[in-house]
Amino acid sequence: MKLVFAVIQRVFYAAILLLAVIVLNFFMMHLAPGDIADSIAQTMGGADEEIMKEIRADYGLDKPFLTQLGQYIFKVAQFDLGYSYFYTQPVTTLILAKIPATLLLVITSQILALIVGVLLGVQSAKNPNGISSFVVSMLALFGYAAPVFWTGILLLIAFSLKIPIFPVAGMYDVMVEGSFFVEALDVLKHLVLPVVTLSSIFLALYSRLCRASMMEVLGSDYIRTAKAKGLSRNEIIYKHALKNALSPVITLAGLQLSAVVSGAVLVEAVYSWPGLGTLAFNSILSRDTPTILGILFFSSLVVIVGNLLTDLVLRLIDPRMRGSE
Amino acid sequence: MKEKENKEKEEKPRHPLSEVFDMYIRNFSAVCAMFVLIVIIILAIFGPSLYPTDPFEMVWMPFSPPGQEGFLLGTDYLGRDLMAGLVHGARVSILVGISAAFMSVVIGITIGALAGYYRGTIEEILMRLTEFFQVLPTLLFSMVIVALFGASLPMIVIAIGLVSWTAVARITRAEFLRIRELEFVMASRASGASDFRLIFSVILPNALPPIIVQAALMVGSAILFEAGLSFLGLSDPNIVSWGQIIGSNRQYILDASYTVTVPGLAIFVTVLAISLVGDGLNDALNPKLRRR
C-alpha cells in the first residue's frame, strides 16, 4: 500500500516536471526572434502584412499571452506539437518514428555500461591494487576527458575504415533483406560501434562508483558473518554484497539519463544513426523550430519516464528505500 | 603523519595556502597536469602572435597530410592550415570554457547558498528548480537556445552556463546546510551580522574548497560542451575553435582523418589536464576526505 502511494506521488511529481518543460518550450518559442507566421511566410516565399495577420489569427497568435499558454499546454497534453513545414508532417508523427532508434541506442548502451561497469567495479574492489583497479582509473580519466564524438570517430576510423569489421553509418543495410533474424543481425552489426562509444562515458562512472560502494559494503558486519559462516568469496560477493552495493550505482544511472540522451545526440551525429539526435541536427540546420521544441519535449519525457522507472527498480530491489517514505 | 603536521603547526602558524601548495606538490600527476595546462594557456595567449597564419585563409592544396609541404599538421578540405586553426582555436575554446564555468558557478552558488541558508519554502522551490534542470537533456536544451537565438560566442557561453550549474548548486547547498550550524556562524549571527554578510563573508568562504574543485572540473566539461555544440554545427562560423574545426571537417574523415583526430586530441589533452589538476586540488584542499 505504501508502495502504491509512493508511486502515485512520483507520477504526480513527474507530471509537474513535464508541465514545466512545456511552459519552458512555450517561453522559448515566444522569446525567439520570428514566429510561426514568419516561417510560413518564408516557405511561401514572402507574404504581405494582410496574409501575415491572417496566419497569426489562424494560429491564435493575436490572443493574450496567458490564453496562448493555456492553449499550448492543452495541445501538447494531447501530443499535438504543431506541424513541421520542413518535413511537411506533424511533429509528433515525425518524432515517434525516430524515438525507437534512439531508445534502442540509449537502453543498450546503458545496459552494457552497467554490466561491464559493475563487473569491473567488483573485480577491482576484490583486488584494490590489481590490474582491474588500474583499468578502472584509466577508464575514468578517459571517459571524462575524451569528447564522445571524438571517441566515436576514432572507433569509426579503426573498425570501419582501417579494419572493416563494422559498417560506417546508419542503422540498416539496404542490400540486406530476408527473415526477421537476418535483419536483426544487420541492425546489431550497425549498433555495435555507436553503443560502445556511448557507453564509454558511463562505463567509467559506474565502475568507479561500484568499486567504492562495493568496498564499503565488504567492510560491513553482515559480510563478516557470511565469511564466518564459511561461504566462498564469490558467493559472498555476488549473492550478499552485490545487492547492496548496486543501489547507489542504479541511482547514479538514473541521474545520468539526461546526459545519456545528450550523448546519444552526438553519437547519432557521428554514425548517422536515424534517431532523435540526427533529427535534431537536421531540423536545426533547417531552422525548423516546432520540430526542435518537439524533440526537447519528447527527450525530456524519455528522461522523466526513465527516472520514474529507476525509482521503481530501486524500490523493488532495495527494501530500505520502501521504508524511508 | 598527523602528529608531524600538528608539530609543524605548533612551531609556526603557516599560511593555509602554503599548506595547500605543499599537499598539491606531492601529487606527481597533478603537478605534470598543471605544467601541461600552463603550456596550453601560454599557447592560447601568445600563440596567435607567434604563429600569425590566418586560420581561415587558404594557404595550400586541400588535404595535404601532416608533415609535408611545410605544414606541420597539414591542411583541411579548404586548404587551410590546421596548425593555425589549433593555435588560434585554443584561445576561444579555453575562453568559452572559463566564462561558461564562471557563469554556472555564479548561478550555482547563488541558488545553492539561498537554498541552504534560508531553508523552508525557498529551499524547496530552488531545489525543485535544480531538479528540473537536471531532467532537461542538457545538450538538446543548449542546442535549442543556440538555434533559436543565434550562434554567437556570448550566446554559446550562456547556453552552456545555463545548463551546467546544478552540480554547483547541490554542493553549495550541502556545504551551507553543514556550516550554518557551526559555532562561529552562530557567533556572528549573535553579534548581529546581516543575512547578506553571513552568507557571503562568513559561510561562503568556508564552503569554497569543494566548489573550487567542481569549478575546475567544470571548465573541462564546458570545453567539451562547446566542442560538442560546434561538432553539431552550432558555432560562430567566423570564430575558430577546436570544436569548430572538427565540425567543419567531419564530412571528410574518410579523406583526411587527421583534420578531426588532431583537434580532438587537443581537447582530450586539455580536459585531461584540467581534470587531473581538479583531482590534485581536491586532495590538497580536502585532505581529510582523502581516500586510500
Coordinates of C-alpha atoms in Angstrom, one line a residue:
Chain A
M1 CA 0.0 0.0 0.0
K2 CA 2.8 2.3 0.9
L3 CA 4.5 1.5 -2.3
V4 CA 1.4 2.3 -4.3
F5 CA 1.1 5.7 -2.6
A6 CA 4.7 6.5 -3.2
V7 CA 4.4 5.5 -6.9
I8 CA 1.3 7.8 -7.3
Q9 CA 3.3 10.6 -5.7
R10 CA 6.2 10.1 -8.0
V11 CA 3.9 10.0 -11.1
F12 CA 2.3 13.2 -10.0
Y13 CA 5.6 14.9 -9.5
A14 CA 6.8 13.7 -12.9
A15 CA 3.7 15.2 -14.5
I16 CA 4.6 18.6 -12.9
L17 CA 8.1 18.4 -14.3
L18 CA 6.7 17.7 -17.7
L19 CA 4.4 20.7 -17.4
A20 CA 7.4 22.8 -16.6
V21 CA 9.1 21.6 -19.7
I22 CA 6.0 22.5 -21.8
V23 CA 6.0 26.0 -20.2
L24 CA 9.7 26.4 -20.9
N25 CA 9.2 25.4 -24.5
F26 CA 6.4 28.0 -24.8
F27 CA 8.6 30.7 -23.4
M28 CA 11.5 29.9 -25.7
M29 CA 9.1 29.9 -28.7
H30 CA 8.0 33.4 -27.7
L31 CA 11.3 34.8 -26.8
A32 CA 12.9 33.6 -30.1
P33 CA 13.0 36.1 -32.9
G34 CA 10.4 35.3 -35.6
D35 CA 7.2 33.3 -35.1
I36 CA 5.2 30.7 -37.0
A37 CA 3.8 33.2 -39.4
D38 CA 7.3 34.3 -40.3
S39 CA 8.4 30.8 -41.0
I40 CA 5.3 30.0 -43.1
A41 CA 5.8 33.2 -45.0
Q42 CA 9.4 32.1 -45.6
T43 CA 8.4 28.8 -47.1
M44 CA 5.8 30.6 -49.2
G45 CA 8.5 32.9 -50.5
G46 CA 7.2 36.0 -48.7
A47 CA 3.8 37.3 -47.8
D48 CA 2.2 40.8 -47.2
E49 CA 1.0 42.2 -43.9
E50 CA -2.6 41.2 -44.6
I51 CA -1.8 37.5 -45.0
M52 CA 0.6 37.5 -42.1
K53 CA -2.2 38.9 -39.9
E54 CA -4.5 36.1 -41.1
I55 CA -1.9 33.4 -40.4
R56 CA -1.4 34.9 -36.9
A57 CA -5.1 34.8 -36.3
D58 CA -5.3 31.3 -37.6
Y59 CA -2.7 30.1 -35.0
G60 CA -4.2 32.3 -32.3
L61 CA -1.0 34.4 -32.0
D62 CA -3.2 37.6 -31.6
K63 CA -4.7 36.3 -28.4
P64 CA -3.5 37.3 -24.9
F65 CA -0.3 35.7 -23.7
L66 CA -1.9 33.5 -21.0
T67 CA -4.6 32.3 -23.3
Q68 CA -2.0 31.2 -25.7
L69 CA 0.0 29.5 -23.0
G70 CA -3.2 27.6 -21.9
Q71 CA -4.0 26.6 -25.4
Y72 CA -0.4 25.4 -25.9
I73 CA -0.4 23.3 -22.8
F74 CA -3.8 21.8 -23.8
K75 CA -2.5 21.0 -27.3
V76 CA 0.8 19.4 -26.0
A77 CA -1.1 17.4 -23.5
Q78 CA -2.8 15.7 -26.5
F79 CA 0.6 15.3 -28.0
D80 CA -0.1 17.9 -30.7
L81 CA 3.2 19.7 -31.1
G82 CA 2.5 21.5 -34.2
Y83 CA 3.4 21.0 -37.8
S84 CA 6.8 20.8 -39.4
Y85 CA 6.9 22.9 -42.5
F86 CA 10.3 21.5 -43.5
Y87 CA 9.3 17.8 -43.3
T88 CA 5.6 18.6 -44.2
Q89 CA 4.5 16.3 -41.4
P90 CA 3.0 16.7 -37.9
V91 CA 5.9 17.0 -35.4
T92 CA 4.6 14.1 -33.3
T93 CA 4.4 11.7 -36.2
L94 CA 7.9 12.7 -37.2
I95 CA 9.4 12.2 -33.7
L96 CA 7.6 9.0 -32.9
A97 CA 9.1 7.4 -36.0
K98 CA 12.6 8.3 -34.7
I99 CA 12.2 7.5 -31.0
P100 CA 12.6 3.7 -31.3
A101 CA 16.1 4.1 -32.8
T102 CA 17.2 6.4 -30.0
L103 CA 15.7 4.3 -27.3
L104 CA 17.5 1.2 -28.7
L105 CA 20.8 3.0 -28.6
V106 CA 20.3 4.6 -25.2
I107 CA 19.0 1.4 -23.5
T108 CA 21.5 -1.0 -25.0
S109 CA 24.4 1.3 -24.1
Q110 CA 23.2 1.8 -20.6
I111 CA 22.8 -1.9 -20.1
L112 CA 26.3 -2.5 -21.5
A113 CA 27.8 0.2 -19.3
L114 CA 26.1 -1.1 -16.2
I115 CA 27.0 -4.7 -16.7
V116 CA 30.6 -4.1 -17.7
G117 CA 31.0 -1.3 -15.2
V118 CA 29.7 -3.4 -12.3
L119 CA 31.8 -6.4 -13.2
L120 CA 34.9 -4.1 -13.4
G121 CA 34.0 -2.4 -10.2
V122 CA 33.5 -5.7 -8.3
Q123 CA 36.8 -7.1 -9.7
S124 CA 38.8 -4.0 -8.6
A125 CA 37.0 -4.0 -5.2
K126 CA 38.2 -7.6 -4.7
N127 CA 41.7 -6.6 -5.6
P128 CA 42.3 -2.9 -5.0
N129 CA 45.8 -2.9 -6.2
G130 CA 45.3 -5.2 -9.2
I131 CA 45.1 -4.6 -12.9
S132 CA 41.4 -4.1 -12.9
S133 CA 41.8 -1.2 -10.5
F134 CA 44.2 0.3 -12.9
V135 CA 41.8 -0.2 -15.8
V136 CA 39.1 1.5 -13.8
S137 CA 41.2 4.5 -13.0
M138 CA 42.4 4.8 -16.6
L139 CA 38.8 4.4 -17.9
A140 CA 37.6 7.1 -15.5
L141 CA 40.1 9.6 -16.8
F142 CA 39.5 8.7 -20.5
G143 CA 35.7 8.6 -20.0
Y144 CA 35.7 12.1 -18.6
A145 CA 38.2 13.8 -20.8
A146 CA 37.6 12.4 -24.3
P147 CA 34.9 14.2 -26.3
V148 CA 32.4 11.5 -27.1
F149 CA 32.2 12.4 -30.8
W150 CA 36.0 12.1 -31.0
T151 CA 35.9 8.6 -29.4
G152 CA 33.3 7.7 -32.0
I153 CA 35.3 9.0 -34.9
L154 CA 38.4 7.1 -33.6
L155 CA 36.5 3.9 -33.3
L156 CA 35.0 4.5 -36.8
I157 CA 38.4 5.0 -38.3
A158 CA 39.8 1.9 -36.5
F159 CA 36.9 -0.6 -37.0
S160 CA 35.2 0.6 -40.2
L161 CA 37.9 2.1 -42.3
K162 CA 41.3 0.5 -41.3
I163 CA 39.9 -2.9 -40.3
P164 CA 36.4 -3.0 -41.9
I165 CA 34.5 -5.1 -39.4
F166 CA 31.6 -2.8 -38.8
P167 CA 29.5 -0.7 -41.2
V168 CA 30.4 3.0 -41.4
A169 CA 27.0 4.6 -40.8
G170 CA 23.2 4.2 -40.5
M171 CA 21.1 1.5 -38.9
Y172 CA 20.2 -0.8 -41.8
D173 CA 21.9 -2.0 -44.9
V174 CA 19.6 -1.5 -47.9
M175 CA 21.0 -4.6 -49.6
V176 CA 20.2 -6.9 -46.6
E177 CA 16.8 -8.4 -46.9
G178 CA 15.4 -11.5 -45.6
S179 CA 13.9 -13.0 -42.4
F180 CA 13.5 -11.1 -39.2
F181 CA 16.6 -12.8 -37.9
V182 CA 18.8 -11.7 -40.8
E183 CA 17.6 -8.1 -40.5
A184 CA 18.0 -8.0 -36.7
L185 CA 21.6 -9.3 -37.1
D186 CA 22.1 -6.4 -39.6
V187 CA 20.9 -3.8 -37.1
L188 CA 23.0 -5.4 -34.4
K189 CA 26.1 -5.0 -36.6
H190 CA 25.3 -1.3 -37.1
L191 CA 24.6 -0.9 -33.4
V192 CA 28.0 -2.1 -32.0
L193 CA 30.1 1.0 -32.6
P194 CA 27.5 3.6 -31.5
V195 CA 26.8 1.6 -28.4
V196 CA 30.4 1.1 -27.4
T197 CA 31.0 4.8 -28.0
L198 CA 28.1 6.0 -25.9
S199 CA 28.7 3.5 -23.1
S200 CA 32.4 4.6 -22.8
I201 CA 31.4 7.7 -21.0
F202 CA 29.3 6.0 -18.4
L203 CA 31.3 2.8 -18.0
A204 CA 33.9 4.8 -16.2
L205 CA 31.5 6.4 -13.9
Y206 CA 29.7 3.2 -12.9
S207 CA 32.8 1.2 -12.4
R208 CA 34.3 3.8 -10.1
L209 CA 31.2 4.2 -8.0
C210 CA 30.7 0.4 -7.9
R211 CA 34.2 -0.1 -6.7
A212 CA 33.7 2.5 -3.9
S213 CA 30.3 1.1 -2.8
M214 CA 31.5 -2.5 -3.0
M215 CA 34.5 -1.8 -0.8
E216 CA 32.2 -0.1 1.7
V217 CA 29.8 -3.0 1.8
L218 CA 32.6 -5.5 2.1
G219 CA 33.6 -3.8 5.3
S220 CA 30.2 -4.2 6.9
D221 CA 29.3 -6.6 9.7
Y222 CA 26.9 -8.9 7.8
I223 CA 29.7 -9.7 5.4
R224 CA 31.9 -10.7 8.2
T225 CA 29.1 -13.0 9.4
A226 CA 28.9 -14.5 5.9
K227 CA 32.6 -15.1 5.9
A228 CA 32.4 -16.7 9.4
K229 CA 29.7 -19.0 8.1
G230 CA 32.3 -20.3 5.7
L231 CA 30.8 -19.1 2.4
S232 CA 33.0 -18.8 -0.6
R233 CA 34.3 -15.4 -1.6
N234 CA 32.3 -15.4 -4.8
E235 CA 29.1 -16.4 -3.0
I236 CA 29.6 -13.6 -0.5
I237 CA 30.3 -11.0 -3.3
Y238 CA 27.7 -11.9 -5.8
K239 CA 24.9 -13.2 -3.5
H240 CA 25.2 -11.0 -0.5
A241 CA 27.2 -7.9 -1.1
L242 CA 26.3 -7.0 -4.7
K243 CA 22.7 -6.4 -4.0
N244 CA 23.5 -3.6 -1.5
A245 CA 26.4 -2.3 -3.5
L246 CA 24.2 -2.0 -6.5
S247 CA 21.7 0.6 -5.4
P248 CA 24.0 3.7 -5.5
V249 CA 25.0 2.6 -9.0
I250 CA 21.4 2.4 -10.1
T251 CA 20.6 5.7 -8.5
L252 CA 23.5 7.3 -10.4
A253 CA 22.4 5.6 -13.7
G254 CA 19.0 7.3 -13.2
L255 CA 20.6 10.7 -12.6
Q256 CA 22.7 10.2 -15.7
L257 CA 19.7 9.7 -18.0
S258 CA 19.7 13.3 -19.3
A259 CA 23.4 13.1 -20.0
V260 CA 22.8 9.8 -21.9
V261 CA 20.3 11.4 -24.1
S262 CA 22.7 14.3 -24.7
G263 CA 25.5 11.9 -25.5
A264 CA 23.2 10.0 -27.9
V265 CA 22.7 13.2 -29.9
L266 CA 26.4 13.4 -30.6
V267 CA 26.9 9.7 -31.2
E268 CA 24.0 9.7 -33.6
A269 CA 25.5 12.6 -35.5
V270 CA 28.8 10.6 -35.8
Y271 CA 27.3 7.4 -37.1
S272 CA 24.3 8.9 -38.9
W273 CA 22.1 6.8 -36.6
P274 CA 18.5 7.6 -37.7
G275 CA 17.2 8.7 -34.3
L276 CA 16.2 11.9 -32.4
G277 CA 19.7 13.3 -32.4
T278 CA 20.0 13.2 -36.2
L279 CA 16.5 14.7 -36.5
A280 CA 17.5 17.5 -34.1
F281 CA 20.7 18.1 -36.1
N282 CA 18.8 18.3 -39.4
S283 CA 15.9 20.4 -38.0
I284 CA 18.4 22.9 -36.5
L285 CA 20.1 23.2 -39.9
S286 CA 16.8 23.9 -41.5
R287 CA 15.6 26.2 -38.7
D288 CA 12.6 24.0 -38.1
T289 CA 11.5 25.4 -34.7
P290 CA 8.4 23.3 -34.0
T291 CA 10.4 20.1 -34.5
I292 CA 13.3 21.3 -32.4
L293 CA 11.0 22.1 -29.5
G294 CA 9.1 18.9 -30.0
I295 CA 12.4 16.9 -29.7
L296 CA 13.2 18.8 -26.5
F297 CA 9.7 17.8 -25.1
F298 CA 9.9 14.2 -26.1
S299 CA 13.5 13.7 -24.9
S300 CA 12.6 15.3 -21.5
L301 CA 9.6 12.9 -21.5
V302 CA 12.1 10.0 -22.0
V303 CA 14.3 11.2 -19.2
I304 CA 11.3 11.7 -16.8
V305 CA 9.8 8.3 -17.5
G306 CA 13.3 6.8 -17.2
N307 CA 13.8 8.4 -13.8
L308 CA 10.4 7.1 -12.7
L309 CA 11.4 3.6 -13.7
T310 CA 14.7 3.8 -12.0
D311 CA 12.9 4.9 -8.8
L312 CA 10.6 1.9 -9.1
V313 CA 13.5 -0.5 -9.7
L314 CA 15.3 0.9 -6.6
R315 CA 12.2 0.4 -4.5
L316 CA 11.9 -3.2 -5.7
I317 CA 15.5 -4.3 -5.1
D318 CA 16.1 -2.3 -2.0
P319 CA 13.6 -2.7 0.8
R320 CA 15.3 0.2 2.7
M321 CA 14.0 2.6 0.1
R322 CA 10.5 1.5 0.8
G323 CA 10.8 2.1 4.5
S324 CA 12.0 5.6 4.0
E325 CA 8.8 7.0 2.5
Chain B
M1 CA 51.7 11.8 9.7
K2 CA 49.1 13.7 11.6
E3 CA 51.4 14.2 14.6
K4 CA 54.0 15.7 12.3
E5 CA 51.6 18.2 10.9
N6 CA 50.4 19.2 14.3
K7 CA 54.0 19.7 15.4
E8 CA 54.6 22.0 12.4
K9 CA 51.5 24.0 13.3
E10 CA 52.7 24.5 16.8
E11 CA 56.1 25.6 15.7
K12 CA 54.9 28.4 13.4
P13 CA 51.4 29.2 12.2
R14 CA 51.6 28.9 8.4
H15 CA 49.5 30.5 5.7
P16 CA 46.8 28.0 4.8
L17 CA 47.6 28.4 1.1
S18 CA 51.1 27.3 1.6
E19 CA 49.8 24.1 3.2
V20 CA 47.6 23.5 0.2
F21 CA 50.5 24.1 -2.1
D22 CA 52.6 21.5 -0.2
M23 CA 49.9 18.9 -0.5
Y24 CA 49.5 19.7 -4.2
I25 CA 53.2 19.5 -5.0
R26 CA 53.3 15.9 -3.6
N27 CA 50.9 14.7 -6.2
F28 CA 53.0 13.8 -9.2
S29 CA 50.3 13.5 -11.9
A30 CA 48.7 16.7 -10.7
V31 CA 52.0 18.6 -11.0
C32 CA 52.5 17.3 -14.5
A33 CA 49.0 18.2 -15.5
M34 CA 49.5 21.7 -14.1
F35 CA 52.6 22.0 -16.2
V36 CA 50.8 20.9 -19.4
L37 CA 47.9 23.2 -18.6
I38 CA 50.2 26.2 -18.2
V39 CA 51.8 25.4 -21.5
I40 CA 48.4 25.2 -23.2
I41 CA 47.3 28.5 -21.6
I42 CA 50.6 30.3 -22.7
L43 CA 49.9 28.9 -26.2
A44 CA 46.4 30.2 -26.1
I45 CA 47.5 33.7 -25.0
F46 CA 50.7 34.2 -27.1
G47 CA 50.2 31.5 -29.8
P48 CA 48.3 33.6 -32.3
S49 CA 51.1 36.3 -32.4
L50 CA 53.8 33.7 -32.6
Y51 CA 52.0 31.8 -35.4
P52 CA 50.1 34.5 -37.2
T53 CA 48.9 32.5 -40.2
D54 CA 45.2 33.2 -40.6
P55 CA 43.3 30.0 -39.8
F56 CA 40.6 30.9 -42.3
E57 CA 42.9 31.6 -45.2
M58 CA 43.6 29.0 -47.9
V59 CA 47.3 28.5 -47.8
W60 CA 47.9 25.3 -49.7
M61 CA 46.3 22.4 -51.5
P62 CA 43.4 20.9 -49.7
F63 CA 44.0 17.6 -47.8
S64 CA 47.8 17.7 -47.8
P65 CA 48.8 15.3 -45.0
P66 CA 50.7 16.4 -41.9
G67 CA 54.4 16.8 -42.0
Q68 CA 54.6 17.6 -45.7
E69 CA 54.9 20.9 -47.7
G70 CA 56.0 22.7 -44.6
F71 CA 52.7 22.5 -42.8
L72 CA 53.2 20.6 -39.6
L73 CA 49.7 19.3 -39.3
G74 CA 48.7 19.5 -42.9
T75 CA 45.7 21.3 -44.4
D76 CA 41.9 20.8 -44.3
Y77 CA 39.3 20.4 -47.0
L78 CA 39.6 24.1 -47.9
G79 CA 43.4 24.1 -47.8
R80 CA 43.5 25.9 -44.5
D81 CA 46.5 25.4 -42.2
L82 CA 45.4 23.1 -39.4
M83 CA 48.2 24.2 -37.1
A84 CA 46.9 27.8 -37.4
G85 CA 43.4 26.6 -36.5
L86 CA 44.7 24.7 -33.5
V87 CA 46.8 27.6 -32.2
H88 CA 44.1 30.2 -32.8
G89 CA 41.3 27.9 -31.6
A90 CA 42.9 27.3 -28.2
R91 CA 42.1 30.8 -27.1
V92 CA 38.4 30.5 -28.0
S93 CA 37.9 27.0 -26.6
I94 CA 39.6 27.9 -23.2
L95 CA 37.9 31.3 -23.0
V96 CA 34.5 29.7 -23.6
G97 CA 35.3 27.1 -21.1
I98 CA 36.3 29.6 -18.4
S99 CA 33.4 32.0 -19.0
A100 CA 30.8 29.3 -19.1
A101 CA 32.2 27.7 -15.9
F102 CA 32.2 31.1 -14.2
M103 CA 28.6 31.7 -15.2
S104 CA 27.4 28.4 -13.9
V105 CA 29.4 28.8 -10.7
V106 CA 27.8 32.2 -10.1
I107 CA 24.3 30.8 -10.7
G108 CA 25.0 27.6 -8.7
I109 CA 26.4 29.4 -5.7
T110 CA 23.6 31.9 -5.6
I111 CA 20.9 29.2 -5.8
G112 CA 22.7 26.8 -3.5
A113 CA 23.5 29.4 -0.9
L114 CA 20.0 30.8 -0.8
A115 CA 18.5 27.3 -0.5
G116 CA 21.0 26.2 2.2
Y117 CA 20.8 29.4 4.2
Y118 CA 17.1 30.1 4.2
R119 CA 15.8 26.5 4.2
G120 CA 12.0 26.1 4.2
T121 CA 9.9 27.1 1.2
I122 CA 12.8 28.9 -0.6
E123 CA 14.9 25.7 -0.4
E124 CA 12.0 23.6 -1.7
I125 CA 11.4 25.9 -4.7
L126 CA 15.1 26.3 -5.6
M127 CA 15.8 22.6 -5.3
R128 CA 12.8 21.7 -7.4
L129 CA 14.2 24.2 -10.0
T130 CA 17.6 22.4 -9.8
E131 CA 16.0 19.0 -10.3
F132 CA 14.1 20.4 -13.3
F133 CA 17.4 21.5 -14.9
Q134 CA 18.8 18.0 -14.1
V135 CA 16.0 16.4 -16.0
L136 CA 16.3 18.5 -19.2
P137 CA 18.7 16.9 -21.6
T138 CA 21.4 19.5 -21.4
L139 CA 22.9 19.3 -24.8
L140 CA 19.5 19.4 -26.5
F141 CA 18.5 22.4 -24.4
S142 CA 21.6 24.4 -25.3
M143 CA 21.1 23.3 -28.9
V144 CA 17.7 24.8 -28.8
I145 CA 18.9 28.1 -27.2
V146 CA 21.7 28.5 -29.7
A147 CA 19.5 27.5 -32.7
L148 CA 16.7 29.9 -31.7
F149 CA 18.8 32.9 -30.5
G150 CA 21.8 32.7 -32.9
A151 CA 25.2 31.1 -32.7
S152 CA 27.2 34.0 -31.4
L153 CA 30.0 33.4 -28.8
P154 CA 28.2 35.0 -25.9
M155 CA 25.0 33.0 -26.7
I156 CA 27.0 29.8 -26.6
V157 CA 28.5 30.7 -23.3
I158 CA 25.1 31.5 -21.9
A159 CA 23.7 28.3 -23.3
I160 CA 26.4 26.2 -21.6
G161 CA 26.3 28.2 -18.3
L162 CA 22.6 27.9 -18.1
V163 CA 22.5 24.1 -18.1
S164 CA 25.6 23.2 -16.1
W165 CA 25.1 24.9 -12.7
T166 CA 23.1 22.1 -11.0
A167 CA 26.1 20.3 -9.5
V168 CA 27.5 23.5 -8.0
A169 CA 24.1 24.4 -6.5
R170 CA 23.8 21.0 -4.9
I171 CA 27.3 21.1 -3.5
T172 CA 26.9 24.7 -2.2
R173 CA 23.6 23.8 -0.6
A174 CA 25.1 20.8 1.2
E175 CA 28.0 22.8 2.5
F176 CA 25.7 25.6 3.7
L177 CA 23.5 23.2 5.5
R178 CA 26.5 21.8 7.3
I179 CA 28.3 25.1 8.0
R180 CA 25.3 27.2 9.1
E181 CA 25.0 25.1 12.2
L182 CA 28.6 25.6 13.3
E183 CA 29.5 27.7 16.3
F184 CA 31.4 30.5 14.5
V185 CA 28.3 31.2 12.4
M186 CA 26.1 31.3 15.5
A187 CA 28.6 33.7 17.0
S188 CA 28.5 36.1 14.0
R189 CA 24.7 35.8 14.0
A190 CA 24.6 36.6 17.7
S191 CA 26.8 39.6 17.2
G192 CA 24.2 40.9 14.7
A193 CA 25.6 40.2 11.3
S194 CA 23.2 40.7 8.4
D195 CA 22.0 37.8 6.3
F196 CA 24.0 39.1 3.4
R197 CA 27.1 39.3 5.5
L198 CA 26.5 35.8 6.9
I199 CA 26.0 34.3 3.5
F200 CA 28.8 35.9 1.6
S201 CA 31.6 36.7 4.1
V202 CA 31.0 34.1 6.9
I203 CA 29.7 30.9 5.4
L204 CA 30.7 31.1 1.7
P205 CA 34.5 31.4 2.2
N206 CA 34.3 28.2 4.3
A207 CA 32.2 26.4 1.7
L208 CA 34.6 27.3 -1.1
P209 CA 37.0 24.3 -1.3
P210 CA 34.7 21.7 -2.8
I211 CA 33.2 24.4 -5.0
I212 CA 36.6 25.4 -6.3
V213 CA 37.3 21.8 -7.3
Q214 CA 33.9 21.5 -9.0
A215 CA 34.6 24.8 -10.8
A216 CA 37.9 23.5 -12.1
L217 CA 36.2 20.3 -13.4
M218 CA 33.5 22.4 -15.0
V219 CA 35.9 24.4 -17.1
G220 CA 36.8 21.0 -18.7
S221 CA 33.2 20.0 -19.1
A222 CA 32.4 23.4 -20.7
I223 CA 35.2 22.9 -23.2
L224 CA 33.8 19.5 -24.1
F225 CA 30.3 21.0 -24.3
E226 CA 31.4 23.8 -26.6
A227 CA 33.2 21.2 -28.8
G228 CA 30.0 19.1 -28.9
L229 CA 27.9 22.1 -30.0
S230 CA 30.5 23.0 -32.6
F231 CA 30.6 19.5 -33.8
L232 CA 26.9 19.7 -34.5
G233 CA 27.5 22.9 -36.5
L234 CA 26.3 25.2 -33.7
S235 CA 29.3 27.5 -33.5
D236 CA 30.0 31.0 -34.6
P237 CA 31.2 30.4 -38.2
N238 CA 33.5 33.4 -38.0
I239 CA 35.5 32.3 -35.0
V240 CA 37.8 29.3 -35.0
S241 CA 37.6 26.9 -32.0
W242 CA 38.8 23.3 -31.7
G243 CA 35.2 22.0 -31.9
Q244 CA 34.5 24.2 -34.9
I245 CA 37.5 22.7 -36.8
I246 CA 36.1 19.2 -36.1
G247 CA 32.6 20.2 -37.0
S248 CA 33.6 21.8 -40.3
N249 CA 35.8 18.8 -41.3
R250 CA 33.7 15.9 -40.1
Q251 CA 32.3 15.1 -43.5
Y252 CA 35.8 14.4 -44.7
I253 CA 37.1 11.9 -42.2
L254 CA 37.3 9.3 -45.0
D255 CA 39.7 11.5 -46.9
A256 CA 41.7 13.1 -44.1
S257 CA 41.1 11.7 -40.7
Y258 CA 43.8 13.9 -39.1
T259 CA 41.7 17.0 -39.6
V260 CA 39.3 15.6 -37.0
T261 CA 41.6 13.4 -34.8
V262 CA 44.2 16.1 -34.1
P263 CA 41.9 18.9 -32.8
G264 CA 40.1 16.1 -30.8
L265 CA 43.4 15.2 -29.3
A266 CA 44.0 18.8 -28.3
I267 CA 40.6 18.8 -26.5
F268 CA 41.3 15.5 -24.9
V269 CA 44.7 16.6 -23.5
T270 CA 43.4 19.9 -22.2
V271 CA 40.4 18.4 -20.5
L272 CA 42.5 15.6 -19.1
A273 CA 45.0 18.1 -17.7
I274 CA 42.2 20.1 -16.2
S275 CA 40.6 17.0 -14.5
L276 CA 43.9 15.9 -13.1
V277 CA 44.5 19.4 -11.7
G278 CA 41.0 19.2 -10.3
D279 CA 41.8 15.9 -8.6
G280 CA 45.0 17.3 -7.2
L281 CA 43.2 20.4 -5.8
N282 CA 40.6 18.1 -4.3
D283 CA 43.3 16.1 -2.4
A284 CA 45.1 19.3 -1.4
L285 CA 42.0 21.2 -0.3
N286 CA 40.2 18.4 1.5
P287 CA 43.0 16.2 3.0
K288 CA 40.5 14.7 5.4
L289 CA 38.3 13.4 2.6
R290 CA 41.3 11.7 1.0
R291 CA 40.6 8.1 0.5
R292 CA 43.3 5.4 0.2

